[in-house]
GROMACS .gro file of C-alpha atoms in nm:
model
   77
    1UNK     CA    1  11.400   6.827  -1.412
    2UNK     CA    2  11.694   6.604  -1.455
    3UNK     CA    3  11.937   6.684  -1.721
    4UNK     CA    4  12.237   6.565  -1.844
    5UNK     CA    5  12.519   6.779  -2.081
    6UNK     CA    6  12.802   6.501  -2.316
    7UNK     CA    7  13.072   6.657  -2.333
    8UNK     CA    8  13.355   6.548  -2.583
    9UNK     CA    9  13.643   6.732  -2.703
   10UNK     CA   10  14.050   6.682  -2.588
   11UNK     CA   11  14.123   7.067  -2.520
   12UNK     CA   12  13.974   7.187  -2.168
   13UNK     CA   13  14.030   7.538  -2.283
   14UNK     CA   14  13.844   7.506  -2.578
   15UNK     CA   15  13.507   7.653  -2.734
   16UNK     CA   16  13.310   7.330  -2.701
   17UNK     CA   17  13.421   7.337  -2.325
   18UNK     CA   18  13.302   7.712  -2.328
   19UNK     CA   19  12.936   7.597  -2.471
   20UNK     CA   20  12.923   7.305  -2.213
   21UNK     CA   21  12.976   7.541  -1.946
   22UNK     CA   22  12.703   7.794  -2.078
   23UNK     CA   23  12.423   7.511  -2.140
   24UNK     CA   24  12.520   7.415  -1.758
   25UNK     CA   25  12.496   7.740  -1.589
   26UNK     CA   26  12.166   7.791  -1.772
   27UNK     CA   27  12.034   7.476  -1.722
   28UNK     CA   28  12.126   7.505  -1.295
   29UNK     CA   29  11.982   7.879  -1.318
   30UNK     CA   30  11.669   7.786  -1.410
   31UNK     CA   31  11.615   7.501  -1.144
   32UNK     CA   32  11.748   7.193  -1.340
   33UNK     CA   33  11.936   6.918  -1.169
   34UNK     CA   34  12.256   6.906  -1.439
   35UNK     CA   35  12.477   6.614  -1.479
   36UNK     CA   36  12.775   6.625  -1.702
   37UNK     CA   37  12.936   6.351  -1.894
   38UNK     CA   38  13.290   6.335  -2.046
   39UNK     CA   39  13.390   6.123  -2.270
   40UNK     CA   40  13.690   6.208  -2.343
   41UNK     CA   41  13.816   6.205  -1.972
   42UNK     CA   42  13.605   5.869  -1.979
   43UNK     CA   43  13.838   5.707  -2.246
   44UNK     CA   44  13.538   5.643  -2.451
   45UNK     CA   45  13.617   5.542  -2.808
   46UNK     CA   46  13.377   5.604  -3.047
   47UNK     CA   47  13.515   5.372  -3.315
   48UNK     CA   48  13.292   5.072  -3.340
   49UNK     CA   49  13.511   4.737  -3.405
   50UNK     CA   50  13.388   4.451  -3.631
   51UNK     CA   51  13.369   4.228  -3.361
   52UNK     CA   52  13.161   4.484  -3.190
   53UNK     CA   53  12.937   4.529  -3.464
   54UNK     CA   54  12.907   4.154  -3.526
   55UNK     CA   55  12.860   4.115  -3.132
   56UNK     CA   56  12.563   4.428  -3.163
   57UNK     CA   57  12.385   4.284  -3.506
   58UNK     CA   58  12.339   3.901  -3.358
   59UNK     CA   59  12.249   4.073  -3.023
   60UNK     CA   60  12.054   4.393  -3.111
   61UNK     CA   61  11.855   4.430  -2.755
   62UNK     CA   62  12.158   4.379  -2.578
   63UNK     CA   63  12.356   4.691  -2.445
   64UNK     CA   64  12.757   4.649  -2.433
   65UNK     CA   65  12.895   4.666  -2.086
   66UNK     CA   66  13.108   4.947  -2.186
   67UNK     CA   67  12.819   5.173  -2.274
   68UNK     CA   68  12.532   5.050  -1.969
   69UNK     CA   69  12.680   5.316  -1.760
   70UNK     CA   70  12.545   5.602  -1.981
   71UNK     CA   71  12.232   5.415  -2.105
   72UNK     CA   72  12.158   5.475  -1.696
   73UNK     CA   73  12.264   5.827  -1.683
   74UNK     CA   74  12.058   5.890  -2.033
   75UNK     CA   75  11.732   5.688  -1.900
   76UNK     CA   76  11.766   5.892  -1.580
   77UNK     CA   77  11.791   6.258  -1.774
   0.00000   0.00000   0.00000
């Protein structure tokens, strides 16, 4: 089974990171094939502009450019 651990918080050292890397050693122990995103090493910003949101409510079916990258790695997990 494919599956795939987001990941978001600034502070490698931190809890969250902690928790990421428990839910991955689980997942690989029991046979998974584990993919981990980052989105904060990615640069992704979560804020939403207006012209985004404009863009997304004219164009609901269409997936940004910005985002198709995880859209593939989610429709693959």
């Amino acid at each position: 089974m494919q599956a795939l651990v987001v990941y978001c918080h600034p502070v490698e050292a931190s809890y969250c990171a902690s928790l990421r890397d428990a839910a991955v050693r689980g997942l690989e122990r029991a046979g998974h094939d584990v993919s981990v995103v980052d989105l904060t090493k990615d640069g992704f910003n979560p804020v939403m502009s207006r012209n985004e949101w404009e863009q997304y409510i004219a164009t609901e079916d269409v997936i940004p450019q910005s985002l198709e990258p995880y859209v593939v790695q989610l429709q693959g997990a």
